[in-house]
PDB file of C-alpha atoms in Angstrom:
ATOM      1  CA  UNK A   1      -4.385   0.902  15.992  1.00  0.00           C
ATOM      2  CA  UNK A   2      -4.255   4.672  16.113  1.00  0.00           C
ATOM      3  CA  UNK A   3      -5.811   6.733  18.896  1.00  0.00           C
ATOM      4  CA  UNK A   4      -9.591   6.854  18.534  1.00  0.00           C
ATOM      5  CA  UNK A   5     -11.083  10.261  17.807  1.00  0.00           C
ATOM      6  CA  UNK A   6     -14.580  11.427  18.830  1.00  0.00           C
ATOM      7  CA  UNK A   7     -17.139   9.746  16.595  1.00  0.00           C
ATOM      8  CA  UNK A   8     -20.756   8.667  16.161  1.00  0.00           C
ATOM      9  CA  UNK A   9     -21.591   5.209  14.850  1.00  0.00           C
ATOM     10  CA  UNK A  10     -24.823   3.726  13.589  1.00  0.00           C
ATOM     11  CA  UNK A  11     -24.783  -0.044  13.844  1.00  0.00           C
ATOM     12  CA  UNK A  12     -26.820  -3.199  14.288  1.00  0.00           C
ATOM     13  CA  UNK A  13     -26.362  -6.634  15.797  1.00  0.00           C
ATOM     14  CA  UNK A  14     -25.525  -9.232  13.151  1.00  0.00           C
ATOM     15  CA  UNK A  15     -26.444 -12.908  12.975  1.00  0.00           C
ATOM     16  CA  UNK A  16     -23.391 -13.786  15.081  1.00  0.00           C
ATOM     17  CA  UNK A  17     -24.583 -11.518  17.871  1.00  0.00           C
ATOM     18  CA  UNK A  18     -21.805  -8.988  17.229  1.00  0.00           C
ATOM     19  CA  UNK A  19     -21.759  -5.490  15.680  1.00  0.00           C
ATOM     20  CA  UNK A  20     -22.052  -4.452  12.034  1.00  0.00           C
ATOM     21  CA  UNK A  21     -21.161  -0.835  11.281  1.00  0.00           C
ATOM     22  CA  UNK A  22     -23.764   0.951   9.136  1.00  0.00           C
ATOM     23  CA  UNK A  23     -22.581   4.582   9.085  1.00  0.00           C
ATOM     24  CA  UNK A  24     -19.733   6.545  10.630  1.00  0.00           C
ATOM     25  CA  UNK A  25     -19.522  10.195  11.693  1.00  0.00           C
ATOM     26  CA  UNK A  26     -16.227  11.860  12.533  1.00  0.00           C
ATOM     27  CA  UNK A  27     -14.076  14.972  12.182  1.00  0.00           C
ATOM     28  CA  UNK A  28     -11.254  13.731   9.969  1.00  0.00           C
ATOM     29  CA  UNK A  29     -10.719  12.052   6.596  1.00  0.00           C
ATOM     30  CA  UNK A  30      -8.775   9.408   8.522  1.00  0.00           C
ATOM     31  CA  UNK A  31     -11.191   6.843   9.943  1.00  0.00           C
ATOM     32  CA  UNK A  32     -10.104   4.708  12.924  1.00  0.00           C
ATOM     33  CA  UNK A  33     -12.712   2.199  14.014  1.00  0.00           C
ATOM     34  CA  UNK A  34     -12.820   0.713  17.528  1.00  0.00           C
ATOM     35  CA  UNK A  35     -12.682  -3.065  18.081  1.00  0.00           C
ATOM     36  CA  UNK A  36     -15.888  -2.900  20.106  1.00  0.00           C
ATOM     37  CA  UNK A  37     -19.121  -0.904  19.974  1.00  0.00           C
ATOM     38  CA  UNK A  38     -21.146  -0.792  23.186  1.00  0.00           C
ATOM     39  CA  UNK A  39     -19.503  -4.006  24.378  1.00  0.00           C
ATOM     40  CA  UNK A  40     -20.071  -5.886  21.094  1.00  0.00           C
ATOM     41  CA  UNK A  41     -17.150  -6.902  18.928  1.00  0.00           C
ATOM     42  CA  UNK A  42     -17.115  -5.017  15.610  1.00  0.00           C
ATOM     43  CA  UNK A  43     -16.896  -7.823  13.044  1.00  0.00           C
ATOM     44  CA  UNK A  44     -18.550  -6.472   9.887  1.00  0.00           C
ATOM     45  CA  UNK A  45     -18.639  -3.381   7.688  1.00  0.00           C
ATOM     46  CA  UNK A  46     -22.089  -3.182   6.119  1.00  0.00           C
ATOM     47  CA  UNK A  47     -22.722  -2.921   2.366  1.00  0.00           C
ATOM     48  CA  UNK A  48     -22.497   0.717   1.210  1.00  0.00           C
ATOM     49  CA  UNK A  49     -21.214   1.720   4.670  1.00  0.00           C
ATOM     50  CA  UNK A  50     -18.900   4.437   3.310  1.00  0.00           C
ATOM     51  CA  UNK A  51     -20.823   5.079   0.072  1.00  0.00           C
ATOM     52  CA  UNK A  52     -23.309   7.879  -0.484  1.00  0.00           C
ATOM     53  CA  UNK A  53     -26.124   5.335  -0.798  1.00  0.00           C
ATOM     54  CA  UNK A  54     -27.219   3.602   2.387  1.00  0.00           C
ATOM     55  CA  UNK A  55     -28.147  -0.053   2.642  1.00  0.00           C
ATOM     56  CA  UNK A  56     -31.504  -0.764   4.270  1.00  0.00           C
ATOM     57  CA  UNK A  57     -30.754  -2.468   7.615  1.00  0.00           C
ATOM     58  CA  UNK A  58     -32.549  -5.720   8.408  1.00  0.00           C
ATOM     59  CA  UNK A  59     -32.677  -5.207  12.182  1.00  0.00           C
ATOM     60  CA  UNK A  60     -32.804  -2.464  14.799  1.00  0.00           C
ATOM     61  CA  UNK A  61     -30.428   0.469  14.211  1.00  0.00           C
ATOM     62  CA  UNK A  62     -28.410   1.427  17.273  1.00  0.00           C
ATOM     63  CA  UNK A  63     -26.376   4.555  17.951  1.00  0.00           C
ATOM     64  CA  UNK A  64     -23.118   4.909  19.887  1.00  0.00           C
ATOM     65  CA  UNK A  65     -21.249   8.181  20.446  1.00  0.00           C
ATOM     66  CA  UNK A  66     -17.647   8.304  21.665  1.00  0.00           C
ATOM     67  CA  UNK A  67     -16.074  11.470  23.090  1.00  0.00           C
ATOM     68  CA  UNK A  68     -17.133  14.399  25.210  1.00  0.00           C
ATOM     69  CA  UNK A  69     -20.169  16.454  24.174  1.00  0.00           C
ATOM     70  CA  UNK A  70     -18.112  19.486  23.119  1.00  0.00           C
ATOM     71  CA  UNK A  71     -15.903  17.213  21.004  1.00  0.00           C
ATOM     72  CA  UNK A  72     -18.847  15.770  19.096  1.00  0.00           C
ATOM     73  CA  UNK A  73     -20.392  19.052  17.994  1.00  0.00           C
ATOM     74  CA  UNK A  74     -18.599  19.039  14.648  1.00  0.00           C
ATOM     75  CA  UNK A  75     -19.029  15.432  13.622  1.00  0.00           C
ATOM     76  CA  UNK A  76     -19.937  14.898   9.983  1.00  0.00           C
ATOM     77  CA  UNK A  77     -21.066  11.822   8.101  1.00  0.00           C
ATOM     78  CA  UNK A  78     -18.020  10.326   6.453  1.00  0.00           C
ATOM     79  CA  UNK A  79     -18.484   8.772   3.039  1.00  0.00           C
ATOM     80  CA  UNK A  80     -17.227   8.991  -0.564  1.00  0.00           C
ATOM     81  CA  UNK A  81     -14.881  11.989  -0.993  1.00  0.00           C
ATOM     82  CA  UNK A  82     -14.691  12.670   2.760  1.00  0.00           C
ATOM     83  CA  UNK A  83     -12.567   9.546   3.310  1.00  0.00           C
ATOM     84  CA  UNK A  84      -8.844   9.149   2.590  1.00  0.00           C
ATOM     85  CA  UNK A  85      -7.599   6.508   5.027  1.00  0.00           C
ATOM     86  CA  UNK A  86      -9.419   3.749   6.940  1.00  0.00           C
ATOM     87  CA  UNK A  87      -8.040   1.626   9.796  1.00  0.00           C
ATOM     88  CA  UNK A  88     -10.117  -1.446  10.614  1.00  0.00           C
ATOM     89  CA  UNK A  89      -9.569  -3.294  13.899  1.00  0.00           C
ATOM     90  CA  UNK A  90      -8.410  -6.922  13.932  1.00  0.00           C
ATOM     91  CA  UNK A  91     -11.938  -7.953  14.903  1.00  0.00           C
ATOM     92  CA  UNK A  92     -13.363  -7.089  11.460  1.00  0.00           C
ATOM     93  CA  UNK A  93     -13.678 -10.227   9.331  1.00  0.00           C
ATOM     94  CA  UNK A  94     -16.128  -9.039   6.672  1.00  0.00           C
ATOM     95  CA  UNK A  95     -16.565  -6.077   4.345  1.00  0.00           C
ATOM     96  CA  UNK A  96     -19.926  -5.879   2.595  1.00  0.00           C
ATOM     97  CA  UNK A  97     -20.598  -5.299  -1.094  1.00  0.00           C
ATOM     98  CA  UNK A  98     -19.931  -1.752  -2.333  1.00  0.00           C
ATOM     99  CA  UNK A  99     -18.796  -0.745   1.174  1.00  0.00           C
ATOM    100  CA  UNK A 100     -16.364   1.827  -0.254  1.00  0.00           C
ATOM    101  CA  UNK A 101     -18.218   2.536  -3.485  1.00  0.00           C
ATOM    102  CA  UNK A 102     -17.155   5.830  -5.065  1.00  0.00           C
ATOM    103  CA  UNK A 103     -14.664   6.700  -2.309  1.00  0.00           C
ATOM    104  CA  UNK A 104     -12.465   8.397  -4.879  1.00  0.00           C
ATOM    105  CA  UNK A 105     -10.002   9.865  -2.364  1.00  0.00           C
ATOM    106  CA  UNK A 106      -9.471   6.684  -0.344  1.00  0.00           C
ATOM    107  CA  UNK A 107      -5.770   5.829  -0.692  1.00  0.00           C
ATOM    108  CA  UNK A 108      -4.956   3.556   2.274  1.00  0.00           C
ATOM    109  CA  UNK A 109      -6.713   0.677   4.035  1.00  0.00           C
ATOM    110  CA  UNK A 110      -5.251  -0.962   7.148  1.00  0.00           C
ATOM    111  CA  UNK A 111      -6.628  -4.366   8.147  1.00  0.00           C
ATOM    112  CA  UNK A 112      -5.976  -7.394  10.331  1.00  0.00           C
ATOM    113  CA  UNK A 113      -5.148 -10.910   9.172  1.00  0.00           C
ATOM    114  CA  UNK A 114      -8.635 -12.322   9.760  1.00  0.00           C
ATOM    115  CA  UNK A 115     -10.438 -10.142   7.210  1.00  0.00           C
ATOM    116  CA  UNK A 116     -11.233 -12.743   4.518  1.00  0.00           C
ATOM    117  CA  UNK A 117     -14.828 -12.109   3.458  1.00  0.00           C
ATOM    118  CA  UNK A 118     -15.061  -9.206   1.017  1.00  0.00           C
ATOM    119  CA  UNK A 119     -18.278  -8.563  -0.884  1.00  0.00           C
ATOM    120  CA  UNK A 120     -18.509  -7.856  -4.595  1.00  0.00           C
ATOM    121  CA  UNK A 121     -17.506  -4.395  -5.834  1.00  0.00           C
ATOM    122  CA  UNK A 122     -16.400  -3.396  -2.327  1.00  0.00           C
ATOM    123  CA  UNK A 123     -13.799  -1.027  -3.841  1.00  0.00           C
ATOM    124  CA  UNK A 124     -15.587   0.006  -7.023  1.00  0.00           C
ATOM    125  CA  UNK A 125     -14.501   3.437  -8.247  1.00  0.00           C
ATOM    126  CA  UNK A 126     -11.893   3.928  -5.507  1.00  0.00           C
ATOM    127  CA  UNK A 127      -9.658   5.718  -7.989  1.00  0.00           C
ATOM    128  CA  UNK A 128      -6.896   6.671  -5.520  1.00  0.00           C
ATOM    129  CA  UNK A 129      -6.741   3.357  -3.636  1.00  0.00           C
ATOM    130  CA  UNK A 130      -3.071   2.359  -3.774  1.00  0.00           C
ATOM    131  CA  UNK A 131      -2.018   0.917  -0.407  1.00  0.00           C
ATOM    132  CA  UNK A 132      -3.021  -1.921   1.905  1.00  0.00           C
ATOM    133  CA  UNK A 133      -1.389  -2.282   5.324  1.00  0.00           C
ATOM    134  CA  UNK A 134      -1.643  -5.732   6.890  1.00  0.00           C
ATOM    135  CA  UNK A 135      -1.072  -6.047  10.618  1.00  0.00           C
ATOM    136  CA  UNK A 136       0.329  -9.563  10.398  1.00  0.00           C
ATOM    137  CA  UNK A 137       3.478 -11.569   9.662  1.00  0.00           C
ATOM    138  CA  UNK A 138       4.390 -11.699   5.978  1.00  0.00           C
ATOM    139  CA  UNK A 139       4.417 -15.499   6.023  1.00  0.00           C
ATOM    140  CA  UNK A 140       0.969 -15.854   7.607  1.00  0.00           C
ATOM    141  CA  UNK A 141      -2.396 -16.266   5.810  1.00  0.00           C
ATOM    142  CA  UNK A 142      -4.416 -13.121   5.195  1.00  0.00           C
ATOM    143  CA  UNK A 143      -7.177 -11.787   2.985  1.00  0.00           C
ATOM    144  CA  UNK A 144      -4.885  -9.747   0.739  1.00  0.00           C
ATOM    145  CA  UNK A 145      -5.712 -11.801  -2.352  1.00  0.00           C
ATOM    146  CA  UNK A 146      -9.419 -11.007  -1.993  1.00  0.00           C
ATOM    147  CA  UNK A 147      -8.600  -7.292  -2.035  1.00  0.00           C
ATOM    148  CA  UNK A 148      -6.147  -7.539  -4.931  1.00  0.00           C
ATOM    149  CA  UNK A 149      -8.725  -9.468  -6.946  1.00  0.00           C
ATOM    150  CA  UNK A 150     -10.992  -6.409  -6.866  1.00  0.00           C
ATOM    151  CA  UNK A 151      -8.365  -3.772  -7.670  1.00  0.00           C
ATOM    152  CA  UNK A 152      -6.525  -3.900 -10.997  1.00  0.00           C
ATOM    153  CA  UNK A 153      -4.546  -0.666 -10.524  1.00  0.00           C
ATOM    154  CA  UNK A 154      -1.104  -0.441  -8.896  1.00  0.00           C
ATOM    155  CA  UNK A 155      -1.351  -1.637  -5.298  1.00  0.00           C
ATOM    156  CA  UNK A 156       1.306  -1.615  -2.596  1.00  0.00           C
ATOM    157  CA  UNK A 157       0.912  -4.212   0.157  1.00  0.00           C
ATOM    158  CA  UNK A 158       2.790  -3.591   3.388  1.00  0.00           C
ATOM    159  CA  UNK A 159       3.089  -6.313   6.058  1.00  0.00           C
ATOM    160  CA  UNK A 160       3.389  -4.478   9.369  1.00  0.00           C
ATOM    161  CA  UNK A 161       3.314  -6.931  12.295  1.00  0.00           C
ATOM    162  CA  UNK A 162       4.839  -4.305  14.614  1.00  0.00           C
ATOM    163  CA  UNK A 163       6.271  -0.812  14.241  1.00  0.00           C
ATOM    164  CA  UNK A 164       8.468  -1.606  11.240  1.00  0.00           C
ATOM    165  CA  UNK A 165       7.499  -3.078   7.847  1.00  0.00           C
ATOM    166  CA  UNK A 166       8.491  -6.704   7.401  1.00  0.00           C
ATOM    167  CA  UNK A 167       7.775  -6.876   3.670  1.00  0.00           C
ATOM    168  CA  UNK A 168       6.480  -4.411   1.071  1.00  0.00           C
ATOM    169  CA  UNK A 169       5.269  -5.608  -2.324  1.00  0.00           C
ATOM    170  CA  UNK A 170       4.072  -3.600  -5.299  1.00  0.00           C
ATOM    171  CA  UNK A 171       1.489  -5.339  -7.472  1.00  0.00           C
ATOM    172  CA  UNK A 172       1.474  -3.573 -10.858  1.00  0.00           C
ATOM    173  CA  UNK A 173      -1.602  -2.536 -12.761  1.00  0.00           C
ATOM    174  CA  UNK A 174      -3.115  -4.889 -15.313  1.00  0.00           C
ATOM    175  CA  UNK A 175      -5.834  -4.608 -17.950  1.00  0.00           C
ATOM    176  CA  UNK A 176      -8.623  -6.929 -19.049  1.00  0.00           C
ATOM    177  CA  UNK A 177     -10.460  -6.846 -22.356  1.00  0.00           C
ATOM    178  CA  UNK A 178     -12.912  -9.106 -24.151  1.00  0.00           C
ATOM    179  CA  UNK A 179     -12.699  -9.639 -27.898  1.00  0.00           C
ATOM    180  CA  UNK A 180     -15.497 -11.117 -29.950  1.00  0.00           C
ATOM    181  CA  UNK A 181     -14.594 -14.295 -31.816  1.00  0.00           C
ATOM    182  CA  UNK A 182     -16.555 -14.346 -35.078  1.00  0.00           C
ATOM    183  CA  UNK A 183     -18.684 -15.932 -36.405  1.00  0.00           C
ATOM    184  CA  UNK A 184     -19.649 -17.790 -33.210  1.00  0.00           C
ATOM    185  CA  UNK A 185     -20.170 -14.522 -31.267  1.00  0.00           C
ATOM    186  CA  UNK A 186     -18.069 -15.825 -28.411  1.00  0.00           C
ATOM    187  CA  UNK A 187     -15.785 -13.584 -26.381  1.00  0.00           C
ATOM    188  CA  UNK A 188     -12.162 -14.257 -25.551  1.00  0.00           C
ATOM    189  CA  UNK A 189     -10.639 -12.740 -22.441  1.00  0.00           C
ATOM    190  CA  UNK A 190      -7.353 -10.901 -22.892  1.00  0.00           C
ATOM    191  CA  UNK A 191      -5.155  -9.794 -19.981  1.00  0.00           C
ATOM    192  CA  UNK A 192      -2.134  -7.514 -20.321  1.00  0.00           C
ATOM    193  CA  UNK A 193       0.303  -6.526 -17.617  1.00  0.00           C
ATOM    194  CA  UNK A 194       2.294  -8.666 -15.209  1.00  0.00           C
ATOM    195  CA  UNK A 195       0.223  -7.383 -12.301  1.00  0.00           C
ATOM    196  CA  UNK A 196      -2.310 -10.149 -12.909  1.00  0.00           C
ATOM    197  CA  UNK A 197       0.329 -12.888 -12.757  1.00  0.00           C
ATOM    198  CA  UNK A 198       1.850 -11.345  -9.614  1.00  0.00           C
ATOM    199  CA  UNK A 199      -1.588 -11.464  -7.968  1.00  0.00           C
ATOM    200  CA  UNK A 200      -1.758 -15.221  -8.548  1.00  0.00           C
ATOM    201  CA  UNK A 201       1.324 -15.757  -6.374  1.00  0.00           C
ATOM    202  CA  UNK A 202      -0.763 -16.107  -3.225  1.00  0.00           C
ATOM    203  CA  UNK A 203      -1.558 -19.651  -2.114  1.00  0.00           C
ATOM    204  CA  UNK A 204      -3.888 -20.527   0.761  1.00  0.00           C
ATOM    205  CA  UNK A 205      -3.802 -16.887   1.801  1.00  0.00           C
ATOM    206  CA  UNK A 206       0.010 -16.811   1.982  1.00  0.00           C
ATOM    207  CA  UNK A 207       2.202 -14.807  -0.387  1.00  0.00           C
ATOM    208  CA  UNK A 208       4.515 -16.967  -2.500  1.00  0.00           C
ATOM    209  CA  UNK A 209       7.543 -14.690  -2.412  1.00  0.00           C
ATOM    210  CA  UNK A 210       9.607 -16.814  -4.811  1.00  0.00           C
ATOM    211  CA  UNK A 211       6.714 -16.745  -7.265  1.00  0.00           C
ATOM    212  CA  UNK A 212       6.359 -12.991  -6.904  1.00  0.00           C
ATOM    213  CA  UNK A 213      10.079 -12.492  -7.504  1.00  0.00           C
ATOM    214  CA  UNK A 214       9.961 -14.746 -10.576  1.00  0.00           C
ATOM    215  CA  UNK A 215       7.450 -12.368 -12.167  1.00  0.00           C
ATOM    216  CA  UNK A 216       9.993  -9.546 -12.158  1.00  0.00           C
ATOM    217  CA  UNK A 217      12.068 -10.677 -15.157  1.00  0.00           C
ATOM    218  CA  UNK A 218       9.019 -10.893 -17.411  1.00  0.00           C
ATOM    219  CA  UNK A 219       7.756  -7.616 -15.993  1.00  0.00           C
ATOM    220  CA  UNK A 220      10.992  -5.988 -17.196  1.00  0.00           C
ATOM    221  CA  UNK A 221       9.732  -6.543 -20.746  1.00  0.00           C
ATOM    222  CA  UNK A 222       6.300  -4.960 -20.239  1.00  0.00           C
ATOM    223  CA  UNK A 223       6.194  -2.639 -17.231  1.00  0.00           C
ATOM    224  CA  UNK A 224       7.250   0.996 -16.868  1.00  0.00           C
ATOM    225  CA  UNK A 225      10.639   1.769 -15.366  1.00  0.00           C
ATOM    226  CA  UNK A 226       9.047   3.589 -12.434  1.00  0.00           C
ATOM    227  CA  UNK A 227       6.972   0.524 -11.543  1.00  0.00           C
ATOM    228  CA  UNK A 228       9.911  -1.868 -11.866  1.00  0.00           C
ATOM    229  CA  UNK A 229      12.149   0.395  -9.828  1.00  0.00           C
ATOM    230  CA  UNK A 230       9.622   0.486  -6.994  1.00  0.00           C
ATOM    231  CA  UNK A 231       9.231  -3.304  -7.046  1.00  0.00           C
ATOM    232  CA  UNK A 232      13.005  -3.752  -6.866  1.00  0.00           C
ATOM    233  CA  UNK A 233      13.563  -1.160  -4.142  1.00  0.00           C
ATOM    234  CA  UNK A 234      10.804  -2.607  -1.963  1.00  0.00           C
ATOM    235  CA  UNK A 235      12.258  -6.108  -2.142  1.00  0.00           C
ATOM    236  CA  UNK A 236      15.791  -4.928  -1.418  1.00  0.00           C
ATOM    237  CA  UNK A 237      14.827  -2.693   1.470  1.00  0.00           C
ATOM    238  CA  UNK A 238      12.485  -5.250   3.064  1.00  0.00           C
ATOM    239  CA  UNK A 239      14.038  -8.556   1.909  1.00  0.00           C
ATOM    240  CA  UNK A 240      11.636 -10.998   3.533  1.00  0.00           C
ATOM    241  CA  UNK A 241      12.167 -14.497   1.996  1.00  0.00           C
ATOM    242  CA  UNK A 242      14.449 -13.000  -0.687  1.00  0.00           C
ATOM    243  CA  UNK A 243      17.041 -15.469  -1.941  1.00  0.00           C
ATOM    244  CA  UNK A 244      20.490 -14.454  -3.188  1.00  0.00           C
ATOM    245  CA  UNK A 245      19.713 -15.061  -6.861  1.00  0.00           C
ATOM    246  CA  UNK A 246      16.704 -12.756  -6.858  1.00  0.00           C
ATOM    247  CA  UNK A 247      18.545 -10.232  -4.724  1.00  0.00           C
ATOM    248  CA  UNK A 248      21.241  -9.977  -7.407  1.00  0.00           C
ATOM    249  CA  UNK A 249      18.586  -9.497 -10.099  1.00  0.00           C
ATOM    250  CA  UNK A 250      16.960  -6.647  -8.185  1.00  0.00           C
ATOM    251  CA  UNK A 251      20.328  -5.011  -7.400  1.00  0.00           C
ATOM    252  CA  UNK A 252      21.409  -5.175 -11.024  1.00  0.00           C
ATOM    253  CA  UNK A 253      18.191  -3.506 -12.120  1.00  0.00           C
ATOM    254  CA  UNK A 254      18.531  -0.692  -9.575  1.00  0.00           C
ATOM    255  CA  UNK A 255      22.195  -0.127 -10.471  1.00  0.00           C
ATOM    256  CA  UNK A 256      21.341   0.078 -14.178  1.00  0.00           C
ATOM    257  CA  UNK A 257      18.619   2.688 -13.539  1.00  0.00           C
ATOM    258  CA  UNK A 258      20.020   4.430 -10.472  1.00  0.00           C
ATOM    259  CA  UNK A 259      20.067   7.966 -11.854  1.00  0.00           C
ATOM    260  CA  UNK A 260      16.404   7.921 -12.875  1.00  0.00           C
ATOM    261  CA  UNK A 261      15.447   6.281  -9.588  1.00  0.00           C
ATOM    262  CA  UNK A 262      17.361   8.810  -7.497  1.00  0.00           C
ATOM    263  CA  UNK A 263      15.935  11.752  -9.418  1.00  0.00           C
ATOM    264  CA  UNK A 264      12.388  10.549  -8.726  1.00  0.00           C
ATOM    265  CA  UNK A 265      13.229  10.190  -5.041  1.00  0.00           C
ATOM    266  CA  UNK A 266      14.567  13.739  -5.003  1.00  0.00           C
ATOM    267  CA  UNK A 267      11.306  15.003  -6.492  1.00  0.00           C
ATOM    268  CA  UNK A 268       9.435  13.033  -3.817  1.00  0.00           C
ATOM    269  CA  UNK A 269      11.762  14.329  -1.067  1.00  0.00           C
ATOM    270  CA  UNK A 270      12.327  10.711   0.014  1.00  0.00           C
ATOM    271  CA  UNK A 271      15.556  11.000   1.966  1.00  0.00           C
ATOM    272  CA  UNK A 272      15.041   7.658   3.698  1.00  0.00           C
ATOM    273  CA  UNK A 273      15.067   5.689   0.444  1.00  0.00           C
ATOM    274  CA  UNK A 274      18.022   7.697  -0.884  1.00  0.00           C
ATOM    275  CA  UNK A 275      19.909   6.872   2.296  1.00  0.00           C
ATOM    276  CA  UNK A 276      19.150   3.183   1.829  1.00  0.00           C
ATOM    277  CA  UNK A 277      20.490   3.250  -1.745  1.00  0.00           C
ATOM    278  CA  UNK A 278      23.634   5.055  -0.616  1.00  0.00           C
ATOM    279  CA  UNK A 279      24.257   2.642   2.259  1.00  0.00           C
ATOM    280  CA  UNK A 280      23.795  -0.302  -0.109  1.00  0.00           C
ATOM    281  CA  UNK A 281      26.432   1.266  -2.399  1.00  0.00           C
ATOM    282  CA  UNK A 282      23.925   1.607  -5.209  1.00  0.00           C
ATOM    283  CA  UNK A 283      23.991   5.410  -5.257  1.00  0.00           C
ATOM    284  CA  UNK A 284      27.583   6.532  -5.739  1.00  0.00           C
ATOM    285  CA  UNK A 285      30.075   8.005  -8.180  1.00  0.00           C
ATOM    286  CA  UNK A 286      28.691  10.005 -11.095  1.00  0.00           C
ATOM    287  CA  UNK A 287      25.080   9.312 -10.126  1.00  0.00           C
ATOM    288  CA  UNK A 288      25.681  10.685  -6.615  1.00  0.00           C
ATOM    289  CA  UNK A 289      27.364  13.784  -8.055  1.00  0.00           C
ATOM    290  CA  UNK A 290      24.447  14.430 -10.419  1.00  0.00           C
ATOM    291  CA  UNK A 291      21.905  13.925  -7.659  1.00  0.00           C
ATOM    292  CA  UNK A 292      23.697  16.263  -5.252  1.00  0.00           C
ATOM    293  CA  UNK A 293      23.611  18.922  -7.971  1.00  0.00           C
ATOM    294  CA  UNK A 294      19.928  18.295  -8.722  1.00  0.00           C
ATOM    295  CA  UNK A 295      18.945  18.437  -5.037  1.00  0.00           C
ATOM    296  CA  UNK A 296      20.790  21.750  -4.704  1.00  0.00           C
ATOM    297  CA  UNK A 297      18.901  23.168  -7.690  1.00  0.00           C
ATOM    298  CA  UNK A 298      15.492  21.888  -6.560  1.00  0.00           C
ATOM    299  CA  UNK A 299      15.170  23.989  -3.406  1.00  0.00           C
ATOM    300  CA  UNK A 300      15.588  21.051  -1.028  1.00  0.00           C
ATOM    301  CA  UNK A 301      18.210  22.175   1.529  1.00  0.00           C
ATOM    302  CA  UNK A 302      18.053  19.055   3.707  1.00  0.00           C
ATOM    303  CA  UNK A 303      18.459  16.679   0.781  1.00  0.00           C
ATOM    304  CA  UNK A 304      21.186  18.756  -0.835  1.00  0.00           C
ATOM    305  CA  UNK A 305      23.197  18.942   2.400  1.00  0.00           C
ATOM    306  CA  UNK A 306      22.900  15.187   2.968  1.00  0.00           C
ATOM    307  CA  UNK A 307      23.846  14.254  -0.601  1.00  0.00           C
ATOM    308  CA  UNK A 308      26.782  16.661  -0.593  1.00  0.00           C
ATOM    309  CA  UNK A 309      27.910  15.119   2.698  1.00  0.00           C
ATOM    310  CA  UNK A 310      27.828  11.642   1.157  1.00  0.00           C
ATOM    311  CA  UNK A 311      29.733  12.928  -1.859  1.00  0.00           C
ATOM    312  CA  UNK A 312      32.419  14.520   0.323  1.00  0.00           C
ATOM    313  CA  UNK A 313      32.764  11.300   2.347  1.00  0.00           C
ATOM    314  CA  UNK A 314      33.069   9.270  -0.852  1.00  0.00           C
ATOM    315  CA  UNK A 315      35.824  11.532  -2.198  1.00  0.00           C
ATOM    316  CA  UNK A 316      37.646  11.401   1.126  1.00  0.00           C
ATOM    317  CA  UNK A 317      37.447   7.609   1.155  1.00  0.00           C
ATOM    318  CA  UNK A 318      38.781   7.415  -2.403  1.00  0.00           C
ATOM    319  CA  UNK A 319      41.675   9.687  -1.495  1.00  0.00           C
ATOM    320  CA  UNK A 320      42.559   7.511   1.494  1.00  0.00           C
ATOM    321  CA  UNK A 321      42.582   4.399  -0.664  1.00  0.00           C
ATOM    322  CA  UNK A 322      44.679   6.174  -3.287  1.00  0.00           C
ATOM    323  CA  UNK A 323      47.241   7.321  -0.700  1.00  0.00           C
ATOM    324  CA  UNK A 324      47.439   3.833   0.746  1.00  0.00           C
ATOM    325  CA  UNK A 325      47.955   2.235  -2.665  1.00  0.00           C
ATOM    326  CA  UNK A 326      50.641   4.778  -3.516  1.00  0.00           C
TER     327      UNK A 326
END
């Protein structure tokens, strides 16, 4: 968990004798909740907790303030557009219905492995929600399927048991529609996009990595290049439970689309991912030359210098091999 900032919390005791958070007041769009409130373990996020509407509590409302008095002068109620990132402690096992309703700027949610109970429409209208961080081993059960079931847009899931990611998976967007079947006036459900099938590759709370990887070939027929490239890069960079066959498939895809991939990374100023591609010998030759030129022209001195350095090293290495062969 991150360092806790000054905050004010309204809460109540739940039926288990622990704490349910009702409202949160802070100074930042990044919300870090403590594992305990006034000695009670924080286990639940109440319905509509971070929505504009408040849920009527069914027991006594309590108040807890953390931080020095001068630090709490500027606390504001955090809900809807005031929230961008939320870190829940491992103690939280339940999120109530519509807890994040209309939080249109929320983009990241960090949770523990024991969060399994998620109420209906908990993430309704969270238009920017694109990333879940799980503080648990990639092979352990978690509540990630319950979250993915409520979000049909692109969603990146990062397993972060310690300081470094163990696995990162991109679940693509999918669409549902219902068509009337005449003359019976019945409705047939239609689903498009491989994101739905990828979301089914979670069994007993555990991600089926082989199943997820098997979705990729079919996704190549339907999904956008940018989506496929991100799926492939994530699996290659964090190859948890990645077998050699699927590794070759991902590498072949990245090699075939390397110039477009590298250009996007240059626009994003993602030097770390570019370095990974270069070290894996996926970014080289003509593609490396083009990218060094593009970085130079895009007002990115650090990236341009690094790419030019790789290009110079590649040319030097080729010359050495040529001299040796001669």
